[in-house]
mmCIF file of C-alpha atoms and ligand atoms in Angstrom:
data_model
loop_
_atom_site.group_PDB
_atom_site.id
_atom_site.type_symbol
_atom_site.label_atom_id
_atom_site.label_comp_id
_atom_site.label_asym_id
_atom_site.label_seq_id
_atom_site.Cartn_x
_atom_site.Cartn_y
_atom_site.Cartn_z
ATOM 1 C CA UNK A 1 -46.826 -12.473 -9.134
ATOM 2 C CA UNK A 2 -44.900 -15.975 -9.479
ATOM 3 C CA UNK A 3 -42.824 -16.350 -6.295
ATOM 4 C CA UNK A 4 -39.903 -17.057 -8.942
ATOM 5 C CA UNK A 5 -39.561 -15.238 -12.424
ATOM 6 C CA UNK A 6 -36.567 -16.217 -14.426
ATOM 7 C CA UNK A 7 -36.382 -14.762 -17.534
ATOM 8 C CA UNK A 8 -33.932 -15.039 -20.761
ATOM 9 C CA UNK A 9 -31.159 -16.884 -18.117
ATOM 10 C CA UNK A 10 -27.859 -17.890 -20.025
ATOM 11 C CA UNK A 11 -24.944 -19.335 -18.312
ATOM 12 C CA UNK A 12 -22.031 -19.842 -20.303
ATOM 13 C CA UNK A 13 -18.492 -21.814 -19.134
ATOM 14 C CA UNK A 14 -15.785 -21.035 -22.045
ATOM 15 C CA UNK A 15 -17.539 -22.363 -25.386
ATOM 16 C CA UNK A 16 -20.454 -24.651 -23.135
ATOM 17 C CA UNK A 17 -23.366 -23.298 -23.085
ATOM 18 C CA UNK A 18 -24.942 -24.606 -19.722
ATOM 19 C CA UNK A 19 -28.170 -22.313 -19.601
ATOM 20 C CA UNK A 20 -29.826 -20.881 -22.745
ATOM 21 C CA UNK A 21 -32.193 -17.984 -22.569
ATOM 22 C CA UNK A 22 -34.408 -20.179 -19.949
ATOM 23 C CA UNK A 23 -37.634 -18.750 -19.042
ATOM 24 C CA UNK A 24 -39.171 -20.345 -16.216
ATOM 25 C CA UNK A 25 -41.849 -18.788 -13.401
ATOM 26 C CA UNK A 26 -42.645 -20.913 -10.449
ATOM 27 C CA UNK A 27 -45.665 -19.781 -8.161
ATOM 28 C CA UNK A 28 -45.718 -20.387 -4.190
ATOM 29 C CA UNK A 29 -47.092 -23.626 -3.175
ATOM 30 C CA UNK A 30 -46.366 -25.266 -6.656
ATOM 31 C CA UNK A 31 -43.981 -28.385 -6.411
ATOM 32 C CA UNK A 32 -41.937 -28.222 -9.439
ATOM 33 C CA UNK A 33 -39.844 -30.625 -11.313
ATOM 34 C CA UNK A 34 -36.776 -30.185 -13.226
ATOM 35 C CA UNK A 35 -35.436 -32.787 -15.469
ATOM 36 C CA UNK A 36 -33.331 -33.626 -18.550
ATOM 37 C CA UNK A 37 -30.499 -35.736 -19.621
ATOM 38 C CA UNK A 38 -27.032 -35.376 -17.780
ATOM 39 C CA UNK A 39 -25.262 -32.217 -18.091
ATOM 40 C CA UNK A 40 -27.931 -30.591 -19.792
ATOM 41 C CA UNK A 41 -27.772 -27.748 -17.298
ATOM 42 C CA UNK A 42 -30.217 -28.469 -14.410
ATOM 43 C CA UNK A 43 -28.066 -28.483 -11.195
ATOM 44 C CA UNK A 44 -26.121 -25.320 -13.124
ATOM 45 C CA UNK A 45 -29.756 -23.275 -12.927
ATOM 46 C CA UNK A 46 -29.839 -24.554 -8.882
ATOM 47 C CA UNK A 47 -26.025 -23.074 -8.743
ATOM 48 C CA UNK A 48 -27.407 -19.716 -10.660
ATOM 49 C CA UNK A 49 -30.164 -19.737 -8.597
ATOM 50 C CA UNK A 50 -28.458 -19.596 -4.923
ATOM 51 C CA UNK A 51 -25.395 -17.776 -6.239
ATOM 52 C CA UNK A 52 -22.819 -19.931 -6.617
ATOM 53 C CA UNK A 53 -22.299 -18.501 -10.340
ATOM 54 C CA UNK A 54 -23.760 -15.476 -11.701
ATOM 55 C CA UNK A 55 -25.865 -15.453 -14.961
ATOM 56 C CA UNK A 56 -24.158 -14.724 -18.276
ATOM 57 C CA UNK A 57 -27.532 -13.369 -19.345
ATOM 58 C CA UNK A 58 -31.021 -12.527 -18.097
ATOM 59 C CA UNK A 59 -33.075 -11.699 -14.946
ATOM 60 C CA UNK A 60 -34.444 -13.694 -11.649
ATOM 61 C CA UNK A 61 -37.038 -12.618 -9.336
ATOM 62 C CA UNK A 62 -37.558 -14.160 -5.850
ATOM 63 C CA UNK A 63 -40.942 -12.473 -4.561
ATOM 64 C CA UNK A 64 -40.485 -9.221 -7.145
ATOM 65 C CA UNK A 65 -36.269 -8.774 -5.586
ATOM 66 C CA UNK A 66 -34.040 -9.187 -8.393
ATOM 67 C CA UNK A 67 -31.161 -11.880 -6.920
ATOM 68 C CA UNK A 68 -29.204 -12.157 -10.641
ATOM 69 C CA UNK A 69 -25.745 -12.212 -9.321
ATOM 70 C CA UNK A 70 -26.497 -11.451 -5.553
ATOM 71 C CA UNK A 71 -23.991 -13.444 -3.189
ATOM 72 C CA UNK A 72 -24.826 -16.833 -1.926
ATOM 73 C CA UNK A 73 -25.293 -15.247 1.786
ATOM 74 C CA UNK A 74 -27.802 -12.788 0.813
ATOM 75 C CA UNK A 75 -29.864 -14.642 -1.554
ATOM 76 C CA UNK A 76 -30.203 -17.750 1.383
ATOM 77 C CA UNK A 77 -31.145 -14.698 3.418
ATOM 78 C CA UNK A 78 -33.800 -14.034 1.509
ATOM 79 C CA UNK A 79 -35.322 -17.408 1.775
ATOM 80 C CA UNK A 80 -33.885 -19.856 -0.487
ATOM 81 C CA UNK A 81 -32.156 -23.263 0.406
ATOM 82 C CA UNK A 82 -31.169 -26.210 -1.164
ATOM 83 C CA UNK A 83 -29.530 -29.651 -1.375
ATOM 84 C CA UNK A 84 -26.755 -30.900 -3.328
ATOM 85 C CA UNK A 85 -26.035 -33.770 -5.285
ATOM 86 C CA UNK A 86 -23.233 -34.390 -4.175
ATOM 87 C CA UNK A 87 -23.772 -33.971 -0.064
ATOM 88 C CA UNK A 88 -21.838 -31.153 1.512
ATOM 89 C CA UNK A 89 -22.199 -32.541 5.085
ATOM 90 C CA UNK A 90 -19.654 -32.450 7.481
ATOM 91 C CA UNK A 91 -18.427 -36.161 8.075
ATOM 92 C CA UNK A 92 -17.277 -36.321 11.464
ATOM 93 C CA UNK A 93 -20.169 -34.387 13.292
ATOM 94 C CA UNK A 94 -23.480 -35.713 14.312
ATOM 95 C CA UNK A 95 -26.183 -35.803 12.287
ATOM 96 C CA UNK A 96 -27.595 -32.985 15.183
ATOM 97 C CA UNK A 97 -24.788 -30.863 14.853
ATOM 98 C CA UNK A 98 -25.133 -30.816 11.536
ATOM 99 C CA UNK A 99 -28.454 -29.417 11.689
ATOM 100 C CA UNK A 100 -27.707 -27.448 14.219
ATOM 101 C CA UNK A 101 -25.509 -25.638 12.530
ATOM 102 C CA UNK A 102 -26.860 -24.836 9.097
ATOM 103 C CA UNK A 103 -28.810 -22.620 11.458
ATOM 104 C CA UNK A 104 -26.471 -19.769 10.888
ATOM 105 C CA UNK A 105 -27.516 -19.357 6.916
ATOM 106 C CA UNK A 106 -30.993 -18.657 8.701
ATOM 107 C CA UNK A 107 -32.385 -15.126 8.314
ATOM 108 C CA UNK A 108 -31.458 -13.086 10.691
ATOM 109 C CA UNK A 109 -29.377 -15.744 12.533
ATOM 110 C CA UNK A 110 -25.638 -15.180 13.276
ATOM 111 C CA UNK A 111 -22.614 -17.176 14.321
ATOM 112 C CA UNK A 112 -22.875 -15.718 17.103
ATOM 113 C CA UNK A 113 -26.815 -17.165 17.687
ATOM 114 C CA UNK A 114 -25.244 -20.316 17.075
ATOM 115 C CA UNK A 115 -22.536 -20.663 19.517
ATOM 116 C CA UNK A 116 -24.763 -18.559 22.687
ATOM 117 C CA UNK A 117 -25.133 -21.027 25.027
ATOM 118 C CA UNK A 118 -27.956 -21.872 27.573
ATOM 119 C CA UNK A 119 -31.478 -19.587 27.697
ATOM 120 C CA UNK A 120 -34.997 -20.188 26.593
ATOM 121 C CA UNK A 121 -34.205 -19.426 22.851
ATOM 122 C CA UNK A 122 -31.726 -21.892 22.613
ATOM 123 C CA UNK A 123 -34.291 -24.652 24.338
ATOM 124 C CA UNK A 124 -36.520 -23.541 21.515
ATOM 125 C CA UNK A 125 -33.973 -23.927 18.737
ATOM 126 C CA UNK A 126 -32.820 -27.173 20.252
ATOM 127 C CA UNK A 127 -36.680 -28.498 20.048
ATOM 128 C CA UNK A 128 -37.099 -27.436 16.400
ATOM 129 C CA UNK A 129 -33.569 -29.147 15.332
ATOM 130 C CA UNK A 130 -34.833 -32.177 16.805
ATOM 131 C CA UNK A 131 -38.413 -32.238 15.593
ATOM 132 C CA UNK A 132 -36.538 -31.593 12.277
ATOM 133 C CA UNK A 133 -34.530 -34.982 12.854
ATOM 134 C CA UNK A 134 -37.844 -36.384 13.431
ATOM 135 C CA UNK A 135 -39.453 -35.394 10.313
ATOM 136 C CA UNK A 136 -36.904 -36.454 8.604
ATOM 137 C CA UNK A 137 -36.619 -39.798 9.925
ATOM 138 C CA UNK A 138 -33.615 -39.349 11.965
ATOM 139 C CA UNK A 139 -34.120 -39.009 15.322
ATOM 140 C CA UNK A 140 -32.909 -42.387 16.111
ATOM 141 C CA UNK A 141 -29.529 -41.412 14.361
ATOM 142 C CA UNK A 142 -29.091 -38.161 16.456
ATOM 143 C CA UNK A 143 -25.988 -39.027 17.622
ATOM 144 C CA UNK A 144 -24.817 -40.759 14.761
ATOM 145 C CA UNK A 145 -21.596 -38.970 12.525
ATOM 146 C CA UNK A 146 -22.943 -37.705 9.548
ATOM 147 C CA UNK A 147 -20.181 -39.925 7.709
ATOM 148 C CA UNK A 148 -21.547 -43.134 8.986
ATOM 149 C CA UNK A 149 -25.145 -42.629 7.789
ATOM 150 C CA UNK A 150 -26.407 -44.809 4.751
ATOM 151 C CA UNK A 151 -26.709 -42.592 1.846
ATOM 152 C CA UNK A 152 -30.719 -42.097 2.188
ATOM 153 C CA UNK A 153 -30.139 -40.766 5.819
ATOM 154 C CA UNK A 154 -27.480 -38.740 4.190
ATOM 155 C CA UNK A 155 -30.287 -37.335 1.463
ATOM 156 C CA UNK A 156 -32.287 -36.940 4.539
ATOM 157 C CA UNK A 157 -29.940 -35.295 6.491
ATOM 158 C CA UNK A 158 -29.215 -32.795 3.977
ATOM 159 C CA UNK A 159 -32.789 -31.846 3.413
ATOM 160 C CA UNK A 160 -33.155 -31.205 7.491
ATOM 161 C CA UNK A 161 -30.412 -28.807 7.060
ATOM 162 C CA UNK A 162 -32.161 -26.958 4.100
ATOM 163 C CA UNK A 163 -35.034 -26.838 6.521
ATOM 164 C CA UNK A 164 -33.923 -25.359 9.099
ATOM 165 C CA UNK A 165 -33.256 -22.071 7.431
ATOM 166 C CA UNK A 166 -36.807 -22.120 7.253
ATOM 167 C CA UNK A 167 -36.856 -21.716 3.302
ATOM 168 C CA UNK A 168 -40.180 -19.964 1.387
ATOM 169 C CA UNK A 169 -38.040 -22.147 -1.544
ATOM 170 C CA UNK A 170 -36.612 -25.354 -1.637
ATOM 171 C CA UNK A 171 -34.088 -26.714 -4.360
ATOM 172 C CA UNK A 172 -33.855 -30.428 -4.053
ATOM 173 C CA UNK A 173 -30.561 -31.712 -6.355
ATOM 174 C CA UNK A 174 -31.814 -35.652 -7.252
ATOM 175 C CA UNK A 175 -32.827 -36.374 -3.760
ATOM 176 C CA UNK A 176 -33.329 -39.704 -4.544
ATOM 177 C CA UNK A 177 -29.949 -40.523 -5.875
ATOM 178 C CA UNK A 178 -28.719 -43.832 -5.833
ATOM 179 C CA UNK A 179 -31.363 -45.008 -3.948
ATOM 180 C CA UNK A 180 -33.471 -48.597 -4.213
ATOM 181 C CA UNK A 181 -36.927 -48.205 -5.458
ATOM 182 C CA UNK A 182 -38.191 -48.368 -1.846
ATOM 183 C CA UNK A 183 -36.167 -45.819 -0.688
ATOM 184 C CA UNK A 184 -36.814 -43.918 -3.243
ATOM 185 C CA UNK A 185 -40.896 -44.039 -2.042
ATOM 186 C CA UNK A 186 -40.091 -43.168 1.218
ATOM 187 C CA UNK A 187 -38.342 -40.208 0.098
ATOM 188 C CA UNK A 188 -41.184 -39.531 -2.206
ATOM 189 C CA UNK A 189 -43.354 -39.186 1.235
ATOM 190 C CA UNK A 190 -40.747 -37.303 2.978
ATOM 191 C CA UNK A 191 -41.051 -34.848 0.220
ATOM 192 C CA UNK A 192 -44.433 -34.738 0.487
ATOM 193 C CA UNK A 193 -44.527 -33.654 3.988
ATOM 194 C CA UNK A 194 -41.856 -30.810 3.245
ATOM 195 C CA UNK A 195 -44.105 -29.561 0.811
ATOM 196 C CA UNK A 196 -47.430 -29.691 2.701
ATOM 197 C CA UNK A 197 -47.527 -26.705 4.492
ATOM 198 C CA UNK A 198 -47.599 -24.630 1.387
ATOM 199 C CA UNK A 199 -43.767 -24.578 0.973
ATOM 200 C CA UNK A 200 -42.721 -24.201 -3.241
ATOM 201 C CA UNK A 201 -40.281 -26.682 -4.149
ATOM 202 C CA UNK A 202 -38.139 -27.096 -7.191
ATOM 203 C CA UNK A 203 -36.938 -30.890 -7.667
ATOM 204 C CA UNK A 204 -33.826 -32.088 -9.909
ATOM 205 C CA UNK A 205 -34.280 -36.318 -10.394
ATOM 206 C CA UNK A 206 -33.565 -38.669 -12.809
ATOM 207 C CA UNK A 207 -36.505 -41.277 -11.721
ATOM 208 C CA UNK A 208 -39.347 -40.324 -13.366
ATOM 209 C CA UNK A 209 -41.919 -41.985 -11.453
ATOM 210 C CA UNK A 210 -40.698 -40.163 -8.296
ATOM 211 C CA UNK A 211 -41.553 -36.444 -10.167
ATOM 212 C CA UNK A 212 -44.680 -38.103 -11.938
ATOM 213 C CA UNK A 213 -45.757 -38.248 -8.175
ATOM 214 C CA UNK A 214 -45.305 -35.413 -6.420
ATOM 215 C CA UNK A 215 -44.419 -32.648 -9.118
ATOM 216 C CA UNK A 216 -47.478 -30.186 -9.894
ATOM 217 C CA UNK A 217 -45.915 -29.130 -12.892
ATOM 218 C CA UNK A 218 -42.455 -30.364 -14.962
ATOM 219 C CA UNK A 219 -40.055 -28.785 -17.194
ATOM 220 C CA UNK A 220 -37.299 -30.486 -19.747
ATOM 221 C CA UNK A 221 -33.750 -28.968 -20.355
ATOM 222 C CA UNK A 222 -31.495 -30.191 -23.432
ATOM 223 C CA UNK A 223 -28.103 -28.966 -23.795
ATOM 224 C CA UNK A 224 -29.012 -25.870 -21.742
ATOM 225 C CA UNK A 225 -32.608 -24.744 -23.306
ATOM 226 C CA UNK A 226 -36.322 -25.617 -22.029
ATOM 227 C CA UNK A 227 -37.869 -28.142 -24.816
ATOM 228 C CA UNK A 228 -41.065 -28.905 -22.846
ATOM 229 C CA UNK A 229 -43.189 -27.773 -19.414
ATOM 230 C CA UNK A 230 -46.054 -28.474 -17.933
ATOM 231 C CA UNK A 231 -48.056 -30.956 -16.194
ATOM 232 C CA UNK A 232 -46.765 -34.389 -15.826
ATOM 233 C CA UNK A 233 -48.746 -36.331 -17.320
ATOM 234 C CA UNK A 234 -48.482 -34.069 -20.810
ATOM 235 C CA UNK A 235 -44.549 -33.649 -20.522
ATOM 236 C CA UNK A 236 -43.996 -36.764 -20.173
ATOM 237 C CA UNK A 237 -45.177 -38.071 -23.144
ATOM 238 C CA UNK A 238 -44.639 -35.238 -25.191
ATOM 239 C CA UNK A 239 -42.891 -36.470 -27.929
ATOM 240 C CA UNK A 240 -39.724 -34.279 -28.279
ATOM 241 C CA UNK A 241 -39.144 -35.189 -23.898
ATOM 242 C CA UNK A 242 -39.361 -39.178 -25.582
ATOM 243 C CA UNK A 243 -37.072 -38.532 -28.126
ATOM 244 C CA UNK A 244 -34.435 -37.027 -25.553
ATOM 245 C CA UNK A 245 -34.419 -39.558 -22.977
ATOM 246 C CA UNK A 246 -35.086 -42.841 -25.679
ATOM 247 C CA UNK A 247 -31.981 -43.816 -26.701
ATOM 248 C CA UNK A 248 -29.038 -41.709 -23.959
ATOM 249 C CA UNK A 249 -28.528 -43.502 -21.149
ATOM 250 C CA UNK A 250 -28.698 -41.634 -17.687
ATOM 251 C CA UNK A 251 -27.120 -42.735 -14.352
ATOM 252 C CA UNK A 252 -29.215 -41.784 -11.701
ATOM 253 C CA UNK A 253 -26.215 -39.658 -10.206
HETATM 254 N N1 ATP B 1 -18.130 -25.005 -13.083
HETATM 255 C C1 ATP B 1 -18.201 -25.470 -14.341
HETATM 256 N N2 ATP B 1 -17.191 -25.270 -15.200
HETATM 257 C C2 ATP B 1 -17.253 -25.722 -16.479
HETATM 258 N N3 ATP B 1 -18.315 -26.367 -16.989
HETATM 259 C C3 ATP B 1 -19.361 -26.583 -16.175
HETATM 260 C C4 ATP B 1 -19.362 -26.151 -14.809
HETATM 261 N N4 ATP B 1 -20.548 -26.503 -14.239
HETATM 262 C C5 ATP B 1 -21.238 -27.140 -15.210
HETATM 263 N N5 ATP B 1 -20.548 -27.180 -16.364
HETATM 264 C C6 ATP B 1 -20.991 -27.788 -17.650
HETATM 265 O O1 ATP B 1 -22.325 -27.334 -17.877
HETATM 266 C C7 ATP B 1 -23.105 -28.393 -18.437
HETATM 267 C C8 ATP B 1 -24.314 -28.632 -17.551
HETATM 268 O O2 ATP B 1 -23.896 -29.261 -16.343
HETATM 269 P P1 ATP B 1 -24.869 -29.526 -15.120
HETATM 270 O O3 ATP B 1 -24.037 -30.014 -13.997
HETATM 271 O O4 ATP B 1 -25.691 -28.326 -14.884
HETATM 272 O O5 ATP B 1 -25.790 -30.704 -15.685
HETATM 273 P P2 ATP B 1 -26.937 -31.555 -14.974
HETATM 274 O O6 ATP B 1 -28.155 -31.401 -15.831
HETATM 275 O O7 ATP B 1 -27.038 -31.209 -13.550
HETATM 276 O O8 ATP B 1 -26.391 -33.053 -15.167
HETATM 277 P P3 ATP B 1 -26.507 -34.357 -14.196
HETATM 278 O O9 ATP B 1 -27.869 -34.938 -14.467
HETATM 279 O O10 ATP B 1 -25.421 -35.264 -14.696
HETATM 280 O O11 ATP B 1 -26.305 -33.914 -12.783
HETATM 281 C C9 ATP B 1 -22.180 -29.590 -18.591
HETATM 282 O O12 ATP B 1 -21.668 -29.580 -19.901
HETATM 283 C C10 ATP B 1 -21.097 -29.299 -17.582
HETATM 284 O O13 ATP B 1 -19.896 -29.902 -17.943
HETATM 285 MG MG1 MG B 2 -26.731 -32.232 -11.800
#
């Protein structure tokens, strides 16, 4: 069994049709890519995914557990995180505290957890925010406000925070957003690690050399329905993926 099953997913807003009977299954351990023009539905299957907005249509499976329409809480209970495209960190704390606490969306973690000071478990969470911040490239900016982080320590930021919730799934929204081809590499890497120790990752970007890289398999949305999946290398010269991208511009955000 695929660790995600979605099958026959619509998601309709008014007369937009932002998901169209989407079939997709994802197994553990795979690194998948999701790609396609703007607003042809991708970070709308992240928001169906996690909750945000229920399907219009159609069924998802995380591990066997139906989650169509479960509440954001619950389903990140269950073991799903992600990033967003827009950041959602909060500005005027530390890039720790941030971390620290997106611990609460944790299984099994409460507020409460959170706020407990002093005692050996709270050492131990400490140590595994930290070594987080050091994966992640951060743990010179600690102390830094979340606000005054360049926007690749942001992207970083915001993937410690998934992390920390411990996630058997990862959405990443364009991860690489805005950044310099450089950048961009190093995230590459960063991804790499956050994937190595089995973890099944879904991946929204625009640069294609970035999901060449580290995707194991692709697919291609277009106003809302799959045209292509697969491995890289076939998807991305299959000609109908060509014909979408060749002539419509895309920003990278
Ligand atoms: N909350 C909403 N209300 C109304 N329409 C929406 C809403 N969310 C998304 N849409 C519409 O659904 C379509 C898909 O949008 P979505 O944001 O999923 O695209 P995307 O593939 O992530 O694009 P981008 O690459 O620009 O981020 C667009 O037409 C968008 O305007
Ligand atoms: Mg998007």
């Amino acid at each position: 069994m695929a660790l995600l099953e979605i099958s026959g997913i619509g998601r309709r807003f008014g007369a937009v049709e932002a998901l169209n009977a989407i079939d997709l299954s994802v197994e553990e351990g795979e690194v998948f890519g999701l790609i396609g023009p703007n607003g042809s539905g991708k970070t709308t299957l992240f928001n169906v995914l996690t909750g945000v907005y229920p399907p219009s249509a159609g069924e998802i499976r995380l591990d066997g557990a139906p989650i169509g329409g479960v509440r954001p809480e619950r389903i990140a209970g269950m073991g799903l995180a992600r990033t967003f495209q827009n950041l959602r960190l909060v500005p005027h704390m530390s890039a720790f505290d941030n971390v620290w606490l997106a611990q609460h969306r944790r299984p099994g973690m409460g507020m409460r957890d959170i706020l407990a000071v002093g005692g050996r478990k709270e050492r131990a969470r400490r140590d595994e925010v930290e070594a987080l911040l050091e994966q992640t490239g951060l743990a010179a900016r600690r102390d830094t406000f979340a606000g005054d982080l360049p926007l690749p320590d942001q992207r970083r930021l915001e993937i410690a925070r998934a992390l920390v919730r411990q996630p058997r799934l990862l959405l990443l929204d364009e991860p690489a957003g805005g950044m310099t081809p450089l950048e961009t590499r190093e995230m590459a890497d960063l991804i790499r690690t956050v994937a190595a120790p089995g973890r099944t990752l879904i991946v929204i970007e625009h640069k294609m050399d970035l999901i060449a890289e580290i995707c194991d398999r692709l697919c291609v949305l277009d106003f809302g329905r799959k045209i292509a999946e697969g491995p890289p290398g076939r998807v991305l010269s299959d000609p109908k993926v060509l014909d979408v991208y060749l002539g419509r511009e895309d920003g990278d955000d």
